[in-house]
Amino acid sequence: MVKFTFTSESVSEGHPDKVCDAISDAILDEYLKQDPNSRVACETLATTGTVFVSGEITSTATVDVENTVKKTLGDIGYNDSAYGMDYKNVNIVSMLDKQSPEIAQGVNQGSGLHDEQGAGDQGLMFGYACNETKELMPLPIHLSHRLVEKMSALRKSGEISWLRPDSKSQVSVVYEDNIPVKIDKVVIATQHDDMLDRFDNEREEHSFVKQEIIKHIIKPVLDESRIPYSEDFIVNGTGRFVFGGPEADTGLTGRKIIVDTYGGYAPHGGGAFSGKDPSKVDRSAAYMARYIAKNIVAAELADKCEVQFSYSIGVAEPTSFYVKTFGTGSISDEELTDVAKAVFPLKPAGIIEHLKLKHPRYQITSAYGHFGREDDSFTWEQTGMVEALKLKLTERN
């Protein structure tokens, strides 16, 4: 028997890096609403009292960046300087330029060396799926997302009114022969109100916070997993977390790429998602890789599946593509790779059209994971290609 413990983490929408992801994606959405062909590469930095927005934009749209930034901050819950930022009084610096013409000619159909729309950059992208959860995601990252998601929901509903926006989670799962058998440890760090007017000292305040988080957040989420768990919970390991948000920790777009994907359970190509329109294969091909892997697992052709793309800037055809099933596939990986090539679009234009990626919906992807989400906007999470895969296999046999 092979036994090991694997850990993943997540962060809330109020974490400074996720604030920046949300702003970048909110700006992307605003451009796509007016001009679906917008080319957007938007980067955000948030620090004490100030948000910097920069990047390259080519679009017929006109976007009020300041209003978009303030609305995004307000929606997250940064409406009081005590939380680490107040959207009403934040200083916003916008420095958006046009996309490089050399990049544009490689991406625009018929403009570069090749007739087809090429990839917006070189790079490699991975997708993954497994049957550990009904969403076909690894269990550690799935639970980590659900913990911070629940904290945000109860904060916004007022059920736990003393919670503040900034929080993190971490979940360790014990595996035996690659099957999750126990949740070993859960770590929560959550920003909260200063409550020393209600308690005699910080120790009593911490005890209250820990008990409430365990009762209302940790146990309800773990109970839904139906997997045994140890009650070895760590909540605010420093003892107190009042000072948080962008004032305590500068945020940047694209700094939580492992949180955004599979929690370290599968490889990552290195490219971030938020703030990028779908001509950037960092985003669109990673979504297609997940789509392919998920449909293969949903079709019960494998228990786990990894997909990799690579591209050259300006070239439509992938420079490489594979499907790997780690010995769990019903057919060989080579045959499954050929089947996937025949069933799924692999060129940028085909990916964008198939997954309807020019439609604005990206701000909601910026927190709680780009994968494993049950929402119609997440087209790459749908499993409508299961029958096509099975049919192609039948035709080959």
Short mmCIF file of C-alpha atoms in Angstrom, two decimals:
data_model
loop_
_atom_site.label_atom_id
_atom_site.label_comp_id
_atom_site.label_asym_id
_atom_site.label_seq_id
_atom_site.Cartn_x
_atom_site.Cartn_y
_atom_site.Cartn_z
CA MET A 1 0.00 0.00 0.00
CA VAL A 2 1.27 3.46 -0.94
CA LYS A 3 0.28 6.12 1.59
CA PHE A 4 0.91 9.86 1.44
CA THR A 5 -0.60 13.19 2.48
CA PHE A 6 -1.23 15.93 -0.07
CA THR A 7 -2.02 19.57 0.74
CA SER A 8 -3.59 22.39 -1.27
CA GLU A 9 -4.56 25.94 -0.37
CA SER A 10 -7.00 28.59 -1.52
CA VAL A 11 -7.52 32.27 -0.83
CA SER A 12 -10.66 34.37 -0.67
CA GLU A 13 -11.78 37.08 -3.07
CA GLY A 14 -10.56 39.58 -0.47
CA HIS A 15 -6.97 38.35 -0.52
CA PRO A 16 -4.91 41.19 -2.07
CA ASP A 17 -3.74 39.08 -5.03
CA LYS A 18 -7.30 37.97 -5.72
CA VAL A 19 -8.49 41.58 -5.49
CA CYS A 20 -6.09 42.34 -8.34
CA ASP A 21 -7.27 39.33 -10.34
CA ALA A 22 -10.87 40.48 -9.91
CA ILE A 23 -10.08 44.03 -11.05
CA SER A 24 -8.18 42.81 -14.11
CA ASP A 25 -11.00 40.46 -15.07
CA ALA A 26 -13.67 43.08 -14.39
CA ILE A 27 -11.90 45.43 -16.80
CA LEU A 28 -11.65 42.60 -19.35
CA ASP A 29 -15.39 41.95 -19.03
CA GLU A 30 -16.19 45.63 -19.60
CA TYR A 31 -14.20 45.63 -22.83
CA LEU A 32 -15.75 42.37 -24.06
CA LYS A 33 -19.29 43.64 -23.34
CA GLN A 34 -18.79 46.42 -25.88
CA ASP A 35 -16.35 44.76 -28.27
CA PRO A 36 -16.09 40.94 -28.23
CA ASN A 37 -12.93 41.15 -30.32
CA SER A 38 -11.09 43.24 -27.74
CA ARG A 39 -7.49 42.30 -27.05
CA VAL A 40 -6.79 42.78 -23.38
CA ALA A 41 -3.77 42.12 -21.21
CA CYS A 42 -4.52 43.92 -17.95
CA GLU A 43 -2.32 43.85 -14.85
CA THR A 44 -3.25 45.32 -11.47
CA LEU A 45 -1.29 46.18 -8.34
CA ALA A 46 -3.03 47.09 -5.09
CA THR A 47 -1.26 48.60 -2.11
CA THR A 48 -1.98 51.05 0.69
CA GLY A 49 -4.76 53.36 -0.52
CA THR A 50 -3.81 52.94 -4.19
CA VAL A 51 -4.59 50.71 -7.16
CA PHE A 52 -2.39 50.74 -10.28
CA VAL A 53 -3.84 49.39 -13.53
CA SER A 54 -1.53 48.80 -16.49
CA GLY A 55 -1.28 46.66 -19.60
CA GLU A 56 -2.05 46.57 -23.30
CA ILE A 57 -5.49 47.05 -24.85
CA THR A 58 -6.71 47.05 -28.45
CA SER A 59 -10.45 47.67 -28.64
CA THR A 60 -13.21 49.88 -30.02
CA ALA A 61 -14.70 50.00 -26.51
CA THR A 62 -14.39 52.79 -23.98
CA VAL A 63 -14.16 51.69 -20.36
CA ASP A 64 -14.34 53.78 -17.20
CA VAL A 65 -11.44 52.16 -15.39
CA GLU A 66 -11.87 54.16 -12.19
CA ASN A 67 -15.52 53.25 -11.82
CA THR A 68 -14.81 49.58 -12.62
CA VAL A 69 -12.08 49.41 -9.99
CA LYS A 70 -14.24 51.03 -7.32
CA LYS A 71 -17.24 48.84 -8.07
CA THR A 72 -15.10 45.71 -7.90
CA LEU A 73 -13.61 46.71 -4.55
CA GLY A 74 -17.06 47.52 -3.18
CA ASP A 75 -18.50 44.19 -4.36
CA ILE A 76 -15.70 42.33 -2.60
CA GLY A 77 -16.36 44.22 0.62
CA TYR A 78 -13.53 46.73 0.86
CA ASN A 79 -15.72 49.59 2.05
CA ASP A 80 -13.83 50.64 5.18
CA SER A 81 -10.20 51.71 5.54
CA ALA A 82 -10.04 49.55 8.68
CA TYR A 83 -10.34 46.50 6.39
CA GLY A 84 -7.23 47.47 4.40
CA MET A 85 -8.90 49.54 1.66
CA ASP A 86 -11.98 51.73 1.14
CA TYR A 87 -13.30 51.82 -2.41
CA LYS A 88 -14.80 55.29 -1.87
CA ASN A 89 -11.41 56.89 -1.14
CA VAL A 90 -8.93 54.80 -3.12
CA ASN A 91 -6.43 56.47 -5.45
CA ILE A 92 -6.49 54.87 -8.92
CA VAL A 93 -3.68 55.16 -11.46
CA SER A 94 -4.47 53.84 -14.95
CA MET A 95 -1.69 53.29 -17.49
CA LEU A 96 -3.16 51.22 -20.33
CA ASP A 97 -1.42 51.15 -23.74
CA LYS A 98 -2.09 49.47 -27.09
CA GLN A 99 -1.11 45.90 -27.89
CA SER A 100 2.23 45.47 -29.65
CA PRO A 101 1.67 45.50 -33.45
CA GLU A 102 4.08 42.57 -33.85
CA ILE A 103 1.96 40.45 -31.48
CA ALA A 104 -1.25 41.65 -33.14
CA GLN A 105 -0.16 40.59 -36.62
CA GLY A 106 0.49 37.06 -35.37
CA VAL A 107 -2.90 36.80 -33.69
CA ASN A 108 -5.09 38.53 -36.27
CA GLN A 109 -6.29 36.13 -38.94
CA GLY A 110 -4.40 36.66 -42.21
CA SER A 111 -2.07 39.35 -40.84
CA GLY A 112 1.09 37.42 -40.03
CA LEU A 113 3.13 34.70 -41.69
CA HIS A 114 0.16 32.33 -41.51
CA ASP A 115 -3.43 32.73 -42.69
CA GLU A 116 -5.12 31.36 -39.56
CA GLN A 117 -5.41 33.09 -36.20
CA GLY A 118 -2.26 32.16 -34.34
CA ALA A 119 -1.51 31.75 -30.66
CA GLY A 120 -1.03 35.01 -28.78
CA ASP A 121 2.22 33.77 -27.27
CA GLN A 122 4.41 30.72 -27.02
CA GLY A 123 3.97 28.57 -23.96
CA LEU A 124 2.65 25.37 -22.45
CA MET A 125 -0.66 24.70 -20.74
CA PHE A 126 -2.00 21.79 -18.69
CA GLY A 127 -5.44 20.45 -17.90
CA TYR A 128 -6.44 17.81 -15.38
CA ALA A 129 -9.43 15.88 -14.10
CA CYS A 130 -9.95 12.96 -11.72
CA ASN A 131 -12.89 11.18 -10.15
CA GLU A 132 -12.20 12.19 -6.52
CA THR A 133 -15.19 14.57 -6.45
CA LYS A 134 -18.37 14.91 -8.46
CA GLU A 135 -16.85 18.02 -10.05
CA LEU A 136 -13.95 15.77 -11.17
CA MET A 137 -11.38 17.80 -9.24
CA PRO A 138 -8.68 16.78 -6.75
CA LEU A 139 -10.19 16.75 -3.26
CA PRO A 140 -7.62 19.02 -1.46
CA ILE A 141 -8.10 22.04 -3.74
CA HIS A 142 -11.85 21.45 -3.97
CA LEU A 143 -12.26 21.60 -0.19
CA SER A 144 -9.88 24.55 0.13
CA HIS A 145 -12.02 26.54 -2.31
CA ARG A 146 -15.27 25.61 -0.59
CA LEU A 147 -13.95 26.78 2.80
CA VAL A 148 -13.02 30.31 1.70
CA GLU A 149 -16.12 30.49 -0.50
CA LYS A 150 -18.32 29.71 2.50
CA MET A 151 -16.54 32.30 4.63
CA SER A 152 -17.23 34.95 2.01
CA ALA A 153 -20.87 33.89 1.68
CA LEU A 154 -21.51 34.09 5.43
CA ARG A 155 -19.64 37.40 5.66
CA LYS A 156 -21.70 38.97 2.90
CA SER A 157 -25.00 37.58 4.20
CA GLY A 158 -24.28 39.06 7.62
CA GLU A 159 -24.52 35.68 9.34
CA ILE A 160 -20.95 36.15 10.56
CA SER A 161 -20.79 39.92 10.57
CA TRP A 162 -17.38 40.20 12.23
CA LEU A 163 -15.55 38.55 9.33
CA ARG A 164 -13.49 40.78 7.04
CA PRO A 165 -12.62 40.11 3.36
CA ASP A 166 -9.07 38.73 3.57
CA SER A 167 -8.75 34.99 4.25
CA LYS A 168 -6.91 31.77 3.34
CA SER A 169 -7.50 28.04 3.70
CA GLN A 170 -5.36 24.92 3.55
CA VAL A 171 -6.45 21.27 3.49
CA SER A 172 -4.30 18.13 3.88
CA VAL A 173 -5.75 14.84 2.61
CA VAL A 174 -4.39 11.35 3.31
CA TYR A 175 -4.24 9.04 0.29
CA GLU A 176 -3.89 5.26 0.27
CA ASP A 177 -3.10 3.75 -3.12
CA ASN A 178 -4.05 7.12 -4.68
CA ILE A 179 -7.52 7.12 -3.09
CA PRO A 180 -8.42 9.86 -0.55
CA VAL A 181 -9.28 8.18 2.74
CA LYS A 182 -9.07 10.92 5.39
CA ILE A 183 -8.85 14.69 5.82
CA ASP A 184 -5.88 15.07 8.13
CA LYS A 185 -5.62 18.78 8.82
CA VAL A 186 -7.41 22.03 8.02
CA VAL A 187 -5.87 25.49 8.37
CA ILE A 188 -7.87 28.71 8.23
CA ALA A 189 -6.53 32.26 8.45
CA THR A 190 -9.28 34.84 8.39
CA GLN A 191 -9.35 38.57 8.91
CA HIS A 192 -11.85 39.70 11.54
CA ASP A 193 -13.06 42.77 13.38
CA ASP A 194 -11.21 44.10 16.40
CA MET A 195 -13.41 42.65 19.15
CA LEU A 196 -11.41 43.52 22.26
CA ASP A 197 -14.33 45.66 23.39
CA ARG A 198 -16.27 42.37 23.75
CA PHE A 199 -13.53 40.20 25.25
CA ASP A 200 -11.07 40.69 28.09
CA ASN A 201 -7.99 39.83 26.04
CA GLU A 202 -6.73 38.54 22.69
CA ARG A 203 -6.75 34.93 23.89
CA GLU A 204 -10.50 35.05 24.56
CA GLU A 205 -11.09 36.80 21.23
CA HIS A 206 -9.12 34.10 19.42
CA SER A 207 -10.98 31.32 21.19
CA PHE A 208 -14.29 32.81 20.04
CA VAL A 209 -13.11 33.20 16.43
CA LYS A 210 -11.80 29.62 16.34
CA GLN A 211 -14.97 28.09 17.76
CA GLU A 212 -17.21 30.00 15.35
CA ILE A 213 -15.09 29.18 12.28
CA ILE A 214 -15.03 25.48 13.19
CA LYS A 215 -18.78 25.38 13.85
CA HIS A 216 -20.03 27.42 10.89
CA ILE A 217 -17.33 26.94 8.25
CA ILE A 218 -15.00 23.99 8.67
CA LYS A 219 -17.28 21.21 9.89
CA PRO A 220 -20.18 21.96 7.49
CA VAL A 221 -17.82 21.91 4.49
CA LEU A 222 -16.00 18.75 5.60
CA ASP A 223 -19.27 16.98 6.43
CA GLU A 224 -20.40 17.47 2.83
CA SER A 225 -17.33 15.59 1.59
CA ARG A 226 -18.46 12.41 3.42
CA ILE A 227 -14.84 11.55 4.13
CA PRO A 228 -13.59 10.98 7.69
CA TYR A 229 -11.65 13.88 9.13
CA SER A 230 -9.41 14.65 12.05
CA GLU A 231 -10.52 17.58 14.19
CA ASP A 232 -6.99 18.91 14.15
CA PHE A 233 -7.94 22.42 13.07
CA ILE A 234 -5.72 25.49 13.08
CA VAL A 235 -7.53 28.83 12.98
CA ASN A 236 -5.49 32.05 12.88
CA GLY A 237 -2.25 30.44 13.94
CA THR A 238 -0.70 33.77 14.95
CA GLY A 239 -3.57 34.35 17.37
CA ARG A 240 -5.04 37.43 15.69
CA PHE A 241 -5.79 38.70 12.16
CA VAL A 242 -7.32 42.20 12.19
CA PHE A 243 -4.89 44.11 9.99
CA GLY A 244 -5.22 42.77 6.43
CA GLY A 245 -6.11 43.53 2.82
CA PRO A 246 -3.94 45.52 0.39
CA GLU A 247 -2.69 47.78 3.18
CA ALA A 248 -1.07 44.84 4.95
CA ASP A 249 0.05 42.94 1.85
CA THR A 250 0.54 44.33 -1.65
CA GLY A 251 -1.48 42.42 -4.24
CA LEU A 252 -0.62 41.58 -7.85
CA THR A 253 -2.53 40.02 -10.73
CA GLY A 254 -1.51 36.47 -11.57
CA ARG A 255 0.27 35.56 -8.34
CA LYS A 256 -2.06 32.70 -7.36
CA ILE A 257 -1.77 30.44 -10.41
CA ILE A 258 -1.72 27.20 -8.38
CA VAL A 259 -4.78 28.26 -6.40
CA ASP A 260 -6.48 29.05 -9.72
CA THR A 261 -5.88 25.56 -11.13
CA TYR A 262 -5.34 22.25 -9.30
CA GLY A 263 -3.66 23.17 -6.05
CA GLY A 264 -0.34 21.67 -7.10
CA TYR A 265 -1.91 18.26 -7.74
CA ALA A 266 -1.21 18.55 -11.47
CA PRO A 267 1.51 20.40 -13.46
CA HIS A 268 1.18 24.07 -14.37
CA GLY A 269 2.58 25.71 -17.49
CA GLY A 270 3.37 28.95 -15.66
CA GLY A 271 0.94 31.35 -17.35
CA ALA A 272 -1.67 33.24 -15.34
CA PHE A 273 -5.29 33.68 -16.46
CA SER A 274 -6.83 36.88 -15.11
CA GLY A 275 -6.87 40.02 -17.22
CA LYS A 276 -6.21 38.13 -20.47
CA ASP A 277 -8.64 37.89 -23.36
CA PRO A 278 -9.05 34.43 -24.95
CA SER A 279 -6.61 35.08 -27.79
CA LYS A 280 -4.01 34.45 -25.09
CA VAL A 281 -3.56 30.66 -25.08
CA ASP A 282 -2.33 30.87 -21.49
CA ARG A 283 -6.01 31.13 -20.69
CA SER A 284 -7.99 29.61 -23.56
CA ALA A 285 -5.83 26.53 -24.10
CA ALA A 286 -5.69 25.85 -20.35
CA TYR A 287 -9.48 25.95 -20.34
CA MET A 288 -9.62 23.57 -23.32
CA ALA A 289 -7.11 21.24 -21.66
CA ARG A 290 -9.36 21.02 -18.61
CA TYR A 291 -12.40 20.51 -20.86
CA ILE A 292 -10.74 17.61 -22.67
CA ALA A 293 -9.51 15.98 -19.46
CA LYS A 294 -12.88 16.35 -17.75
CA ASN A 295 -14.84 14.88 -20.65
CA ILE A 296 -12.47 11.91 -20.82
CA VAL A 297 -12.96 11.18 -17.11
CA ALA A 298 -16.71 11.84 -17.34
CA ALA A 299 -16.86 9.32 -20.22
CA GLU A 300 -15.22 6.80 -17.85
CA LEU A 301 -12.32 6.36 -20.23
CA ALA A 302 -9.94 7.05 -17.32
CA ASP A 303 -10.00 7.67 -13.56
CA LYS A 304 -7.56 10.55 -13.92
CA CYS A 305 -6.39 12.44 -16.95
CA GLU A 306 -3.74 15.04 -17.73
CA VAL A 307 -3.62 17.02 -20.97
CA GLN A 308 -0.82 19.26 -22.23
CA PHE A 309 -0.74 21.79 -25.06
CA SER A 310 2.19 23.86 -26.30
CA TYR A 311 2.12 26.68 -28.86
CA SER A 312 4.36 29.00 -30.83
CA ILE A 313 3.38 32.66 -31.11
CA GLY A 314 1.59 33.39 -34.39
CA VAL A 315 1.06 29.69 -35.24
CA ALA A 316 -2.37 28.08 -35.00
CA GLU A 317 -1.45 24.39 -34.78
CA PRO A 318 -0.18 23.29 -31.35
CA THR A 319 3.51 22.44 -31.33
CA SER A 320 2.65 19.48 -29.09
CA PHE A 321 -0.37 17.80 -27.53
CA TYR A 322 -0.78 14.73 -25.35
CA VAL A 323 -3.26 12.91 -23.14
CA LYS A 324 -1.93 10.94 -20.14
CA THR A 325 -4.03 8.69 -17.86
CA PHE A 326 -1.41 7.32 -15.42
CA GLY A 327 -2.34 3.73 -16.14
CA THR A 328 -6.05 4.31 -15.40
CA GLY A 329 -7.24 4.53 -19.01
CA SER A 330 -9.45 1.98 -20.73
CA ILE A 331 -7.29 2.38 -23.85
CA SER A 332 -3.68 3.42 -24.37
CA ASP A 333 -2.64 7.04 -23.92
CA GLU A 334 -1.46 7.16 -27.52
CA GLU A 335 -4.85 6.07 -28.82
CA LEU A 336 -6.67 8.43 -26.48
CA THR A 337 -4.48 11.30 -27.69
CA ASP A 338 -5.46 10.52 -31.29
CA VAL A 339 -9.14 10.33 -30.34
CA ALA A 340 -8.96 13.70 -28.53
CA LYS A 341 -7.29 15.28 -31.56
CA ALA A 342 -10.16 14.06 -33.73
CA VAL A 343 -12.95 15.20 -31.36
CA PHE A 344 -11.79 18.52 -29.90
CA PRO A 345 -10.65 21.78 -31.57
CA LEU A 346 -7.02 22.44 -30.72
CA LYS A 347 -6.32 25.67 -32.63
CA PRO A 348 -6.94 29.03 -30.88
CA ALA A 349 -9.86 30.15 -33.09
CA GLY A 350 -11.60 26.78 -32.73
CA ILE A 351 -11.12 26.74 -28.97
CA ILE A 352 -12.53 30.26 -28.62
CA GLU A 353 -15.57 29.44 -30.74
CA HIS A 354 -16.29 26.06 -29.15
CA LEU A 355 -16.11 27.34 -25.56
CA LYS A 356 -17.71 30.72 -26.42
CA LEU A 357 -14.83 32.53 -24.80
CA LYS A 358 -15.55 36.00 -26.21
CA HIS A 359 -18.55 36.37 -23.91
CA PRO A 360 -17.83 38.40 -20.75
CA ARG A 361 -17.92 36.22 -17.64
CA TYR A 362 -14.40 36.40 -16.36
CA GLN A 363 -14.72 38.30 -13.09
CA ILE A 364 -16.55 35.36 -11.51
CA THR A 365 -13.61 33.10 -12.40
CA SER A 366 -11.14 35.25 -10.48
CA ALA A 367 -11.78 33.66 -7.07
CA TYR A 368 -12.53 30.12 -5.85
CA GLY A 369 -10.90 28.44 -8.84
CA HIS A 370 -11.26 28.50 -12.59
CA PHE A 371 -12.09 24.78 -12.56
CA GLY A 372 -14.58 22.58 -10.74
CA ARG A 373 -17.31 25.23 -10.81
CA GLU A 374 -20.95 24.37 -11.43
CA ASP A 375 -22.11 27.44 -13.32
CA ASP A 376 -23.25 27.68 -16.95
CA SER A 377 -20.73 30.46 -17.57
CA PHE A 378 -17.90 27.95 -17.08
CA THR A 379 -18.33 26.37 -20.51
CA TRP A 380 -15.07 24.44 -20.13
CA GLU A 381 -16.65 22.56 -17.19
CA GLN A 382 -19.44 21.08 -19.29
CA THR A 383 -19.32 17.41 -20.27
CA GLY A 384 -21.24 17.54 -23.54
CA MET A 385 -18.48 15.75 -25.48
CA VAL A 386 -18.81 12.42 -23.67
CA GLU A 387 -20.93 10.81 -26.39
CA ALA A 388 -18.68 12.19 -29.15
CA LEU A 389 -15.69 10.54 -27.49
CA LYS A 390 -17.48 7.22 -27.17
CA LEU A 391 -18.68 7.39 -30.77
CA LYS A 392 -15.18 8.10 -32.09
CA LEU A 393 -13.85 5.13 -30.16
CA THR A 394 -16.57 2.93 -31.62
CA GLU A 395 -15.70 4.09 -35.13
CA ARG A 396 -12.04 3.25 -34.60
CA ASN A 397 -12.78 -0.26 -33.32
#
